[in-house]
Coordinates of C-alpha atoms in Angstrom, one line a residue:
Chain A
X29 CA 27.6 3.7 21.6
X30 CA 28.0 0.0 20.9
X31 CA 25.8 -0.8 23.9
X32 CA 23.2 1.6 22.5
X33 CA 23.3 0.0 19.1
X34 CA 22.9 -3.5 20.7
X35 CA 19.9 -2.3 22.8
X36 CA 18.2 -0.3 20.1
X37 CA 19.2 -2.1 16.9
X38 CA 20.7 0.9 15.1
X39 CA 22.6 4.1 15.6
X40 CA 21.4 7.1 17.7
X41 CA 20.8 9.2 14.6
X42 CA 18.2 6.6 13.4
X43 CA 16.4 7.0 16.7
X44 CA 16.5 10.8 16.6
X45 CA 15.2 11.0 13.0
X46 CA 12.4 8.6 13.7
X47 CA 11.3 10.5 16.9
X48 CA 11.4 13.8 14.9
X49 CA 9.3 12.2 12.2
X50 CA 6.8 10.7 14.7
X51 CA 6.4 14.1 16.3
X52 CA 5.3 15.6 13.0
X53 CA 3.1 12.6 12.4
X54 CA 1.5 13.0 15.8
X55 CA 1.0 16.8 15.3
X56 CA -0.8 16.1 11.9
X57 CA -2.7 13.0 13.2
X58 CA -4.3 14.9 16.0
X59 CA -5.8 17.3 13.4
X60 CA -6.6 14.5 10.9
X61 CA -8.5 12.7 13.6
X62 CA -10.2 15.8 15.1
X63 CA -13.5 14.9 13.4
X64 CA -14.8 11.3 13.0
X65 CA -11.5 9.8 14.2
X66 CA -12.6 6.1 13.9
X67 CA -13.7 6.4 10.3
X68 CA -10.6 8.4 9.3
X69 CA -8.3 5.8 11.0
X70 CA -10.2 3.0 9.1
X71 CA -9.6 4.8 5.8
X72 CA -5.9 5.4 6.6
X73 CA -5.0 1.9 7.8
X74 CA -7.7 0.4 5.5
X75 CA -5.9 2.0 2.5
X76 CA -2.8 0.0 3.2
X77 CA -4.7 -3.2 4.0
X78 CA -6.9 -3.0 0.9
X79 CA -3.8 -2.7 -1.3
X80 CA -1.4 -5.1 0.4
X81 CA -3.7 -7.8 1.6
X82 CA -6.5 -7.7 -1.0
X83 CA -5.6 -6.0 -4.3
X84 CA -2.1 -7.3 -4.6
X85 CA -2.9 -10.9 -3.7
X86 CA -5.9 -10.8 -6.1
X87 CA -4.0 -9.7 -9.1
X88 CA -1.1 -12.0 -8.3
X89 CA -3.5 -14.9 -8.1
X90 CA -5.2 -13.9 -11.3
X91 CA -1.8 -13.8 -13.0
X92 CA -0.8 -17.2 -11.6
X93 CA -4.2 -18.7 -12.6
X94 CA -3.9 -17.4 -16.1
X95 CA -0.6 -19.2 -16.3
X96 CA -1.9 -22.5 -14.8
X97 CA -5.2 -22.6 -16.7
X98 CA -3.9 -21.8 -20.1
X99 CA -0.5 -23.6 -20.0
X100 CA -1.3 -27.1 -21.1
X101 CA -2.6 -26.5 -24.6
X102 CA 0.2 -28.4 -26.2
X103 CA 0.0 -28.4 -30.0
X104 CA 2.4 -29.8 -32.6
X105 CA 3.1 -26.2 -33.7
X106 CA 5.6 -24.2 -31.7
X107 CA 4.1 -21.7 -29.3
X108 CA 5.8 -18.4 -28.5
X109 CA 5.5 -17.1 -24.9
X110 CA 2.0 -15.6 -24.8
X111 CA 1.3 -14.5 -21.3
X112 CA 2.4 -10.9 -21.8
X113 CA -0.1 -10.5 -24.7
X114 CA -2.7 -11.1 -22.1
X115 CA -1.0 -9.4 -19.1
X116 CA -0.2 -6.1 -20.7
X117 CA -3.7 -5.1 -22.0
X118 CA -5.2 -6.4 -18.8
X119 CA -2.8 -4.2 -16.7
X120 CA -3.4 -1.1 -18.9
X121 CA -7.2 -1.5 -18.9
X122 CA -7.0 -2.3 -15.1
X123 CA -5.2 0.9 -14.2
X124 CA -7.6 3.0 -16.1
X125 CA -10.5 1.3 -14.2
X126 CA -8.7 1.7 -10.9
X127 CA -8.2 5.4 -11.4
X128 CA -11.5 6.3 -13.1
X129 CA -13.9 3.7 -11.7
X130 CA -16.2 6.3 -10.0
X131 CA -17.0 7.9 -13.3
X132 CA -17.0 4.6 -15.3
X133 CA -19.6 3.2 -13.0
X134 CA -21.4 6.5 -12.7
X135 CA -21.1 6.6 -8.9
X136 CA -20.6 10.3 -8.1
X137 CA -24.2 11.6 -7.9
X138 CA -23.2 15.3 -7.6
X139 CA -21.3 15.2 -10.9
X140 CA -24.0 15.8 -13.6
X141 CA -25.6 18.6 -11.5
X142 CA -22.4 20.4 -10.7
X143 CA -20.6 20.2 -14.0
X144 CA -23.5 20.2 -16.4
X145 CA -22.0 17.1 -18.1
X146 CA -23.4 13.6 -18.2
X147 CA -21.6 10.5 -16.8
X148 CA -23.0 8.2 -19.4
X149 CA -20.0 8.4 -21.7
X150 CA -17.4 6.9 -19.4
X151 CA -18.4 3.2 -19.3
X152 CA -18.6 3.0 -23.1
X153 CA -15.3 4.8 -23.5
X154 CA -13.5 2.5 -21.1
X155 CA -14.9 -0.6 -22.8
X156 CA -13.8 0.8 -26.2
X157 CA -10.3 1.5 -24.9
X158 CA -10.2 -2.0 -23.4
X159 CA -11.3 -3.5 -26.7
X160 CA -8.7 -1.5 -28.7
X161 CA -6.0 -2.7 -26.3
X162 CA -6.9 -6.4 -26.6
X163 CA -7.4 -6.2 -30.3
X164 CA -4.0 -4.6 -30.7
X165 CA -2.5 -7.3 -28.5
X166 CA -4.2 -10.0 -30.4
X167 CA -2.9 -8.6 -33.7
X168 CA 0.6 -8.4 -32.3
X169 CA 0.4 -12.0 -31.1
X170 CA -1.0 -13.2 -34.4
X171 CA 1.9 -11.6 -36.2
X172 CA 4.4 -13.1 -33.8
X173 CA 2.7 -16.5 -34.2
X174 CA 2.9 -16.3 -37.9
X175 CA 6.6 -15.4 -37.8
X176 CA 7.5 -18.2 -35.4
X177 CA 5.5 -20.8 -37.3
X178 CA 6.9 -19.8 -40.6
X179 CA 10.4 -20.0 -39.2
X180 CA 9.6 -23.5 -37.8
X181 CA 8.1 -24.6 -41.1
X182 CA 11.2 -23.5 -42.9
X183 CA 13.4 -25.4 -40.4
X184 CA 11.3 -28.6 -41.0
X185 CA 11.7 -28.4 -44.8
X186 CA 15.4 -27.6 -44.7
X187 CA 17.1 -29.5 -41.8
X188 CA 19.5 -27.4 -39.9
X189 CA 23.2 -28.0 -40.5
X190 CA 23.6 -28.8 -36.7
X191 CA 21.0 -31.6 -37.2
X192 CA 23.1 -33.1 -40.0
X193 CA 26.3 -33.1 -38.1
X194 CA 24.6 -34.9 -35.1
X195 CA 23.1 -37.7 -37.2
Chain B
X8 CA 14.1 -2.3 36.7
X9 CA 14.0 -4.0 40.1
X10 CA 17.7 -4.2 40.4
X11 CA 18.3 -0.6 39.4
X12 CA 15.8 0.6 42.1
X13 CA 17.5 -1.3 44.9
X14 CA 21.0 -0.1 43.9
X15 CA 19.9 3.5 44.0
X16 CA 18.0 3.2 47.3
X17 CA 21.0 3.6 49.8
X18 CA 22.2 6.6 47.8
X19 CA 18.9 8.4 48.1
X20 CA 18.8 7.8 51.9
X21 CA 22.3 8.9 52.6
X22 CA 21.7 12.4 54.1
X23 CA 19.8 10.9 57.0
X24 CA 22.5 8.3 58.0
X25 CA 24.9 9.1 60.9
X26 CA 28.5 9.9 60.0
X27 CA 30.1 7.2 62.0
X28 CA 28.4 4.5 60.0
X29 CA 30.0 5.9 56.8
X30 CA 32.6 3.1 56.3
X31 CA 30.2 0.3 57.2
X32 CA 27.5 1.7 54.9
X33 CA 30.1 1.9 52.2
X34 CA 30.7 -1.8 52.4
X35 CA 27.1 -2.6 52.5
X36 CA 26.6 -0.4 49.5
X37 CA 29.3 -2.3 47.6
X38 CA 27.7 -5.7 48.4
X39 CA 24.2 -4.5 47.3
X40 CA 25.7 -3.1 44.2
X41 CA 27.5 -6.4 43.4
X42 CA 24.4 -8.4 44.0
X43 CA 22.3 -6.1 41.8
X44 CA 24.9 -6.2 39.0
X45 CA 24.8 -10.0 39.2
X46 CA 21.0 -10.0 39.0
X47 CA 21.1 -7.6 36.0
X48 CA 23.7 -9.8 34.2
X49 CA 21.6 -12.9 34.9
X50 CA 18.5 -11.1 33.7
X51 CA 20.1 -9.8 30.6
X52 CA 21.5 -13.3 29.8
X53 CA 18.0 -14.7 30.3
X54 CA 16.5 -12.0 28.0
X55 CA 19.2 -12.7 25.4
X56 CA 18.4 -16.4 25.5
X57 CA 14.7 -15.6 25.0
X58 CA 15.5 -13.3 22.1
X59 CA 17.6 -16.0 20.5
X60 CA 14.8 -18.5 20.9
X61 CA 12.3 -16.1 19.3
X62 CA 14.8 -15.3 16.5
X63 CA 15.1 -19.0 15.8
X64 CA 11.3 -19.5 15.5
X65 CA 10.7 -20.7 12.0
X66 CA 8.4 -18.5 9.9
X67 CA 4.9 -19.7 9.6
X68 CA 4.0 -21.2 6.2
X69 CA 2.9 -19.0 3.4
X70 CA 4.1 -15.5 2.5
X71 CA 6.4 -15.4 5.5
X72 CA 8.6 -18.2 4.0
X73 CA 11.4 -16.8 1.8
X74 CA 10.6 -19.3 -0.9
X75 CA 7.0 -18.0 -1.3
X76 CA 7.9 -15.0 -3.4
X77 CA 9.2 -16.2 -6.7
X78 CA 9.3 -13.4 -9.3
X79 CA 12.8 -13.3 -10.8
X80 CA 12.4 -9.6 -11.5
X81 CA 12.1 -8.5 -7.8
X82 CA 15.3 -7.0 -6.6
X83 CA 16.9 -3.8 -5.3
X84 CA 17.7 -2.4 -8.8
X85 CA 14.1 -2.6 -10.1
X86 CA 12.7 -1.3 -6.8
X87 CA 15.2 1.6 -6.9
X88 CA 14.2 2.6 -10.5
X89 CA 10.5 2.9 -9.4
X90 CA 11.7 4.5 -6.1
X91 CA 13.7 7.2 -8.0
X92 CA 10.7 8.0 -10.2
X93 CA 8.5 8.3 -7.1
X94 CA 11.1 10.3 -5.2
X95 CA 11.1 13.0 -8.0
X96 CA 7.3 12.7 -8.7
X97 CA 6.0 12.8 -5.2
X98 CA 8.3 15.6 -4.2
X99 CA 6.8 17.6 -7.1
X100 CA 3.3 16.7 -6.0
X101 CA 4.0 17.7 -2.4
X102 CA 5.4 21.1 -3.4
X103 CA 2.6 21.9 -5.8
X104 CA 0.1 20.7 -3.1
X105 CA 1.7 23.2 -0.6
X106 CA 1.4 25.9 -3.2
X107 CA -2.2 25.0 -3.8
X108 CA -2.9 25.6 0.0
X109 CA -1.0 28.9 -0.1
X110 CA -3.0 30.0 -3.2
X111 CA -6.2 30.1 -1.1
X112 CA -4.6 32.8 1.1
X113 CA -5.7 31.0 4.3
X114 CA -3.9 33.7 6.3
X115 CA -6.7 36.1 5.5
X116 CA -9.1 34.5 7.8
X117 CA -11.4 31.6 8.5
X118 CA -13.5 32.2 5.4
X119 CA -10.5 31.3 3.2
X120 CA -9.2 28.5 5.4
X121 CA -10.6 25.0 5.4
X122 CA -8.0 23.9 8.1
X123 CA -7.9 26.7 10.6
X124 CA -6.2 24.4 13.2
X125 CA -3.1 23.9 11.0
X126 CA -0.8 25.6 13.5
X127 CA 2.8 25.1 12.5
X128 CA 1.9 23.3 9.4
X129 CA 1.2 26.6 7.7
X130 CA 4.7 27.9 8.5
X131 CA 5.5 28.6 4.9
X132 CA 2.4 30.5 3.8
X133 CA 3.0 33.7 1.7
X134 CA 0.9 36.2 -0.2
X135 CA -0.2 34.4 -3.3
X136 CA 1.0 36.4 -6.4
X137 CA -1.1 37.4 -9.4
X138 CA 1.6 36.8 -11.9
X139 CA 2.3 34.9 -14.0
X140 CA -1.5 34.8 -14.5
X141 CA -1.3 31.1 -15.4
X142 CA 0.6 30.1 -12.2
X143 CA -2.3 28.2 -10.6
X144 CA -3.2 26.6 -13.8
X145 CA 0.3 25.2 -14.1
X146 CA 0.9 24.2 -10.5
X147 CA -2.5 22.5 -10.0
X148 CA -2.5 20.9 -13.4
X149 CA 0.8 19.3 -12.5
X150 CA -0.4 18.3 -9.0
X151 CA -3.4 16.4 -10.3
X152 CA -2.1 15.1 -13.6
X153 CA 1.1 13.9 -12.1
X154 CA -0.8 12.2 -9.2
X155 CA -2.9 10.3 -11.7
X156 CA 0.1 9.4 -13.9
X157 CA 2.1 8.0 -11.0
X158 CA -0.5 5.4 -10.0
X159 CA 1.1 2.6 -12.1
X160 CA 4.6 3.5 -10.7
X161 CA 3.2 3.4 -7.2
X162 CA 1.6 0.1 -7.7
X163 CA 4.8 -1.3 -9.2
X164 CA 6.9 0.0 -6.3
X165 CA 4.6 -1.6 -3.8
X166 CA 4.5 -4.8 -5.7
X167 CA 8.3 -4.9 -5.8
X168 CA 8.7 -4.6 -2.0
X169 CA 5.7 -6.8 -1.0
X170 CA 8.0 -9.6 0.5
X171 CA 9.2 -7.0 3.1
X172 CA 5.6 -6.8 4.5
X173 CA 5.9 -10.5 5.4
X174 CA 9.5 -10.4 6.6
X175 CA 10.3 -12.7 9.5
X176 CA 10.6 -11.8 12.4
X177 CA 8.0 -9.1 12.1
X178 CA 10.0 -7.0 14.7
X179 CA 13.7 -7.7 15.2
X180 CA 14.7 -4.8 17.4
X181 CA 13.3 -1.5 18.6
X182 CA 14.8 0.3 15.6
X183 CA 13.2 -2.2 13.3
X184 CA 9.8 -1.9 15.0
X185 CA 9.9 1.9 14.9
X186 CA 10.9 1.8 11.2
X187 CA 8.0 -0.5 10.4
X188 CA 5.6 1.8 12.2
X189 CA 6.9 4.6 10.1
X190 CA 6.4 2.4 7.0
X191 CA 2.7 1.9 7.9
X192 CA 2.4 5.7 7.9
X193 CA 4.2 5.8 4.6
X194 CA 2.1 3.2 2.8
X195 CA -1.2 4.1 4.5
X196 CA -0.4 7.7 3.9
X197 CA 0.5 7.5 0.2
X198 CA -2.6 5.3 -0.7
X199 CA -4.8 7.6 1.5
X200 CA -3.6 10.7 -0.4
X201 CA -3.8 9.1 -3.8
X202 CA -7.3 7.7 -3.2
X203 CA -8.8 10.9 -1.6
X204 CA -7.3 13.0 -4.4
X205 CA -8.4 10.8 -7.2
X206 CA -12.0 10.3 -6.0
X207 CA -12.3 14.0 -5.1
X208 CA -11.6 15.1 -8.7
X209 CA -14.4 12.8 -9.8
X210 CA -16.7 14.5 -7.2
X211 CA -17.1 11.1 -5.5
X212 CA -17.4 12.5 -1.9
X213 CA -17.4 9.2 0.1
X214 CA -14.4 10.0 2.3
X215 CA -15.2 10.7 6.0
X216 CA -15.1 14.5 6.3
X217 CA -14.0 17.5 4.4
X218 CA -11.6 16.8 1.5
X219 CA -9.4 19.7 2.4
X220 CA -8.9 18.6 6.0
X221 CA -8.2 15.0 5.1
X222 CA -5.9 15.6 2.1
X223 CA -4.0 18.4 3.9
X224 CA -3.3 16.7 7.2
X225 CA -2.9 13.3 5.5
X226 CA -0.2 14.9 3.3
X227 CA 1.8 15.9 6.5
X228 CA 1.4 12.4 8.0
X229 CA 2.7 11.0 4.8
X230 CA 5.5 13.4 4.2
X231 CA 6.9 12.9 7.7
X232 CA 7.3 9.2 6.9
X233 CA 8.4 9.9 3.4
X234 CA 11.4 12.0 4.4
X235 CA 12.5 9.4 6.9
X236 CA 12.1 6.7 4.3
X237 CA 14.2 8.6 1.7
X238 CA 16.8 9.5 4.4
X239 CA 17.2 5.8 5.4
X240 CA 17.1 4.4 1.9
X241 CA 18.8 7.0 -0.4
X242 CA 22.2 5.4 -0.2
X243 CA 20.9 1.9 -0.7
X244 CA 18.9 3.3 -3.7
X245 CA 21.9 4.9 -5.4
X246 CA 24.1 1.9 -4.8
X247 CA 21.4 -0.4 -6.3
X248 CA 20.9 1.9 -9.3
X249 CA 24.7 1.8 -10.0
X250 CA 24.7 -2.0 -9.7
X251 CA 23.2 -2.4 -13.2
X252 CA 23.2 -0.3 -16.3
X253 CA 19.8 0.9 -17.5
X254 CA 21.0 0.8 -21.1
X255 CA 22.1 -2.8 -20.7
X256 CA 18.8 -3.8 -19.1
X257 CA 16.9 -2.2 -22.0
X258 CA 18.9 -4.5 -24.4
X259 CA 18.4 -7.7 -22.4
X260 CA 15.9 -10.2 -23.8
X261 CA 13.9 -12.9 -22.0
X262 CA 16.5 -15.6 -22.5
X263 CA 19.1 -13.5 -20.8
X264 CA 17.0 -12.2 -17.9
X265 CA 18.4 -13.4 -14.6
X266 CA 17.5 -12.6 -11.0
X267 CA 19.7 -9.9 -9.3
X268 CA 22.3 -11.2 -6.9
X269 CA 20.9 -12.0 -3.4
X270 CA 20.4 -8.8 -1.4
X271 CA 20.4 -8.3 2.4
X272 CA 16.8 -7.0 2.2
X273 CA 15.5 -10.2 0.8
X274 CA 13.8 -8.7 -2.2
X275 CA 15.5 -11.2 -4.6
X276 CA 13.7 -14.5 -4.4
X277 CA 15.6 -17.5 -3.0
X278 CA 13.8 -19.8 -5.3
X279 CA 13.1 -17.7 -8.4
X280 CA 10.6 -18.9 -11.0
X281 CA 11.7 -18.9 -14.7
X282 CA 11.2 -15.3 -16.0
X283 CA 8.1 -14.6 -18.1
X284 CA 9.0 -11.0 -18.6
X285 CA 12.2 -9.0 -19.0
X286 CA 13.0 -6.0 -16.8
X287 CA 12.7 -3.9 -20.0
X288 CA 9.2 -5.4 -20.4
X289 CA 8.2 -4.6 -16.8
X290 CA 9.5 -1.0 -17.1
X291 CA 7.7 -0.6 -20.5
X292 CA 4.4 -2.0 -19.1
X293 CA 4.5 0.4 -16.0
X294 CA 5.6 3.3 -18.2
X295 CA 3.0 2.4 -20.7
X296 CA 0.3 2.5 -18.0
X297 CA 1.5 6.0 -17.0
X298 CA 1.5 7.2 -20.6
X299 CA -1.9 5.9 -21.2
X300 CA -3.3 7.6 -18.1
X301 CA -1.5 10.8 -19.2
X302 CA -3.2 10.5 -22.6
X303 CA -6.7 10.1 -21.2
X304 CA -6.3 12.8 -18.5
X305 CA -4.0 15.7 -19.4
X306 CA -6.2 17.2 -22.1
X307 CA -8.6 18.5 -19.4
X308 CA -5.8 20.8 -18.1
X309 CA -4.7 22.0 -21.5
X310 CA -8.0 22.7 -23.2
X311 CA -8.7 23.5 -26.8
X312 CA -9.1 20.5 -29.1
X313 CA -6.9 18.5 -26.7
X314 CA -9.7 18.5 -24.2
X315 CA -11.6 15.9 -26.2
X316 CA -8.5 13.6 -26.0
X317 CA -9.0 13.3 -22.2
X318 CA -11.3 10.4 -22.8
X319 CA -11.8 9.5 -19.1
X320 CA -11.1 12.7 -17.3
X321 CA -14.0 14.5 -15.5
X322 CA -13.8 17.8 -17.5
X323 CA -13.3 16.4 -21.0
X324 CA -16.3 18.0 -22.8
X325 CA -17.7 21.5 -23.0
X326 CA -21.1 21.8 -21.3
X327 CA -22.4 24.3 -23.9
X328 CA -21.5 26.0 -27.1
X329 CA -21.1 29.7 -27.7
X330 CA -19.3 32.4 -25.7
X331 CA -20.2 30.7 -22.3
X332 CA -19.3 27.3 -23.5
X333 CA -16.5 26.5 -21.2
X334 CA -16.1 24.4 -18.0
X335 CA -18.3 24.9 -15.0
X336 CA -17.2 23.9 -11.5
X337 CA -20.6 24.2 -9.8
X338 CA -23.7 25.2 -11.8
X339 CA -26.1 27.7 -10.3
X340 CA -28.7 25.0 -9.6
X341 CA -26.3 22.8 -7.8
X342 CA -25.5 25.5 -5.2
X343 CA -29.1 26.8 -4.9
X344 CA -28.8 30.0 -7.0
X345 CA -32.1 30.6 -8.8
X346 CA -32.9 33.2 -11.5
X347 CA -34.9 35.0 -8.7
X348 CA -31.7 35.7 -6.8
X349 CA -30.3 37.6 -9.8
X350 CA -33.4 39.2 -11.4
X351 CA -34.1 42.9 -11.8
X352 CA -34.0 43.3 -8.0
X353 CA -30.3 42.4 -7.9
X354 CA -27.9 45.1 -6.7
X355 CA -24.2 45.3 -6.2
X356 CA -23.3 46.9 -2.8
X357 CA -19.9 48.4 -2.2
X358 CA -18.9 48.8 1.4
X359 CA -16.0 50.8 2.7
X360 CA -15.2 53.5 5.3
X361 CA -17.7 55.9 3.6
X362 CA -21.4 55.5 2.8
X363 CA -22.5 52.2 1.1
X364 CA -22.7 52.5 -2.7
X365 CA -25.4 50.6 -4.6
X366 CA -25.4 49.8 -8.3
X367 CA -27.8 48.2 -10.7
X368 CA -26.3 46.0 -13.5
X369 CA -27.2 48.7 -16.1
X370 CA -25.3 51.3 -14.1
X371 CA -22.3 49.0 -13.9
X372 CA -22.4 48.5 -17.7
X373 CA -22.5 52.2 -18.2
X374 CA -19.2 52.7 -16.4
X375 CA -15.9 52.4 -18.3
X376 CA -15.2 48.7 -19.0
X377 CA -11.9 46.9 -18.8
X378 CA -10.9 43.6 -20.3
X379 CA -8.6 40.8 -19.3
X380 CA -7.7 37.5 -20.9
X381 CA -7.6 35.0 -18.0
X382 CA -8.1 31.2 -17.5
X383 CA -10.3 29.4 -15.0
X384 CA -8.2 26.9 -13.1
X385 CA -9.7 24.5 -10.6
X386 CA -8.3 22.8 -7.6
X387 CA -9.5 19.6 -9.3
X388 CA -6.7 20.0 -11.9
X389 CA -8.8 21.0 -14.9
X390 CA -8.6 24.4 -16.5
X391 CA -9.7 26.4 -19.4
X392 CA -7.6 28.4 -21.9
X393 CA -7.9 32.2 -21.6
X394 CA -11.4 33.7 -21.7
X395 CA -12.0 37.3 -22.7
X396 CA -13.5 38.8 -19.6
X397 CA -14.9 42.4 -19.4
X398 CA -16.1 44.4 -16.5
X399 CA -14.9 46.8 -13.8
X400 CA -11.5 46.7 -12.0
X401 CA -11.5 45.8 -8.4
X402 CA -9.0 48.6 -7.9
X403 CA -11.6 51.1 -9.2
X404 CA -14.2 49.8 -6.7
X405 CA -11.6 50.2 -3.9
X406 CA -11.1 53.8 -4.9
X407 CA -14.9 54.3 -5.1
X408 CA -15.2 52.9 -1.6
X409 CA -12.8 55.5 -0.4
X410 CA -9.9 52.9 0.2
X411 CA -7.7 53.2 -2.9
X412 CA -4.9 51.3 -1.0
X413 CA -7.3 48.6 0.4
X414 CA -5.5 45.7 2.0
X415 CA -8.3 43.2 1.5
X416 CA -11.8 42.8 0.2
X417 CA -14.5 40.5 1.4
X418 CA -16.5 39.2 -1.7
X419 CA -19.9 37.8 -1.0
X420 CA -22.2 35.9 -3.3
X421 CA -26.0 35.7 -3.4
X422 CA -25.4 32.0 -3.1
X423 CA -26.9 30.5 0.0
X424 CA -24.3 30.1 2.8
X425 CA -21.9 27.2 2.0
X426 CA -18.4 26.6 1.0
X427 CA -17.0 29.4 -1.3
X428 CA -20.1 31.5 -1.1
X429 CA -17.7 34.2 0.1
X430 CA -13.9 34.8 0.0
X431 CA -11.3 37.4 1.1
X432 CA -8.9 38.7 -1.5
X433 CA -5.6 40.3 -0.7
X434 CA -4.3 43.8 -1.6
X435 CA -2.0 42.5 -4.4
X436 CA -5.0 40.8 -6.0
X437 CA -7.2 43.9 -5.8
X438 CA -4.6 46.1 -7.3
X439 CA -3.7 43.9 -10.3
X440 CA -5.2 45.8 -13.3
X441 CA -6.5 42.4 -14.7
X442 CA -8.5 41.7 -11.5
X443 CA -12.1 42.4 -12.5
X444 CA -15.6 42.2 -11.4
X445 CA -16.6 40.7 -14.8
X446 CA -20.1 41.3 -16.3
X447 CA -19.4 39.8 -19.7
X448 CA -17.3 37.0 -21.2
X449 CA -16.1 36.4 -24.8
X450 CA -18.4 39.2 -26.0
X451 CA -21.6 38.0 -24.3
X452 CA -23.3 38.5 -21.0
X453 CA -22.2 35.9 -18.4
X454 CA -24.5 32.9 -18.3
X455 CA -26.2 32.1 -15.0
X456 CA -23.8 29.1 -14.5
X457 CA -20.8 31.3 -15.0
X458 CA -21.9 33.9 -12.4
X459 CA -24.5 36.3 -14.0
X460 CA -24.9 39.2 -13.2
X461 CA -21.3 39.6 -12.0
X462 CA -18.4 37.5 -10.9
X463 CA -14.8 38.0 -9.7
X464 CA -11.9 37.0 -12.0
X465 CA -8.4 37.4 -10.6
X466 CA -5.2 36.3 -12.3
X467 CA -3.6 33.0 -10.9
X468 CA -6.5 32.7 -8.4
X469 CA -7.9 29.2 -7.7
X470 CA -11.3 28.8 -9.5
X471 CA -13.4 28.6 -6.4
X472 CA -12.0 31.9 -5.1
X473 CA -13.3 33.7 -8.3
X474 CA -16.6 34.1 -6.6
X475 CA -19.7 34.0 -8.9
X476 CA -23.1 35.8 -8.4
X477 CA -21.4 38.6 -6.4
X478 CA -23.6 41.0 -4.6
X479 CA -21.4 42.7 -2.0
X480 CA -17.8 43.9 -1.9
X481 CA -16.5 45.1 1.5
X482 CA -13.1 46.8 1.3
X483 CA -10.8 46.9 4.4
X484 CA -7.5 48.5 5.1

């Protein structure tokens, strides 16, 4: 048992479960690859690569860049943390685009003929939703800014007791 | 390998050796065995040294270094929250997906079955019921809507475990290597299933092959890896979920947000950046994404005034007003049905053991009419509320054909040969009193796009199996 674990890297149950799983995988894969195997394999592995090595690095980079580019705008006025007021509407608008991009960009040519509906509405609607999300975020940030600056202003006019004690 | 072969050689040659040499041979055997054992030990030591050297190879720069991933939110607790949501959600999607396959009654023959080579993967199939009449509307609405709604959770889960993709060493043992191969099936499979499903409901047919084949077999590739993943991680997940209180996390503000304690899986960063978002904020953002997707999608499966709230869903408007103003899956023009196919020359043929019966539409309308209030529910997840159909019962046609206890009926359309131009329905579907060959809907004649002159409507049947433009019914025992 111990020798098996040293050779294999885990218990025998682990091996049995994985072999059983791979048997089912193989059974389904043979059928999945029955027609146009290369293209299907590209789609299957490509799906993981597209997400892990392209989409995720891109949005991480966008997030880091937003931080770096917009960080050094030092003013005399206090600045509350702002990144989430940009991040949240971008994320929400982004997932809508990710899911509904074929209709938003009017890509599926069979759609109008099959359903009797037009695809023209989707781009406008997505842009409108995006606008609403960013306006709502901007309003929320403006309110936050006003609250923070008012508080700071009040502090300036009436020195805090802690400040008195220190001086 | 080499050593093992030598050690076994004398044993395999033993029957040919003379008896008198037995003792001598025994001694030689011992010596060979000892030499072989020494070789094996030396080889193993050398292999172990090699493994140690490989293990000590420093990771290449970039994402393989532990300091590269810096989000202070990554950790087993957050991953487990997303994991638990996906465990429940994906299980539900898988079960409703299996039901969707069963609802096509693939057991009735090739016409109904898009994946005739399924073999054992159809082990669970059963006769699809006709009640409750809204069954397919519910199961397929859940399948599609839940799939769309889980996209942000899936993205968040994959984000939370991305350091594991770059773990160093890439393969530490046979077990580890096999597990990572299984993870490729898991991640490739889940994205493949979500992508094919989501672009199919938008009629964006760019995937390589038939949607049914890809989505069905892809689901089995995925679920094999999913079950293993759940089995191997379930205890780790429950332990992680117990490690922090959700209520406490929801009260924690940014100033008090700290990384989770270091974990053996290396999700928690070794050099965390200062937090810019609370865990509460991350959960709210992901949950908000799901809610927003639900809001702009679910209306197409509910119908009524809520249909117009499905701002980005494919079936969010009615194509027409009036009695025939409800959703169309495929218009007549899109499948090549022209008014000439269904003009005055159109006849309905009823085949059975006796002579063929032929009816004009006027003759059908002169027969006693029955009504049924039934929805249209599509595999693409959209559906309509109940429509008032009227026409003749399939059971009555079965009796006319001389087979009152018909076991199945082949329904054929005037539609040129192609997917769903014909279908086989089962006995329980024929004998439900609400199963009609409908001639009218909501008090008006069927429109051409809804199947004029006659279409099938069966409770709980997937939309594409409610064949339109019917011209022949063949009843079988």
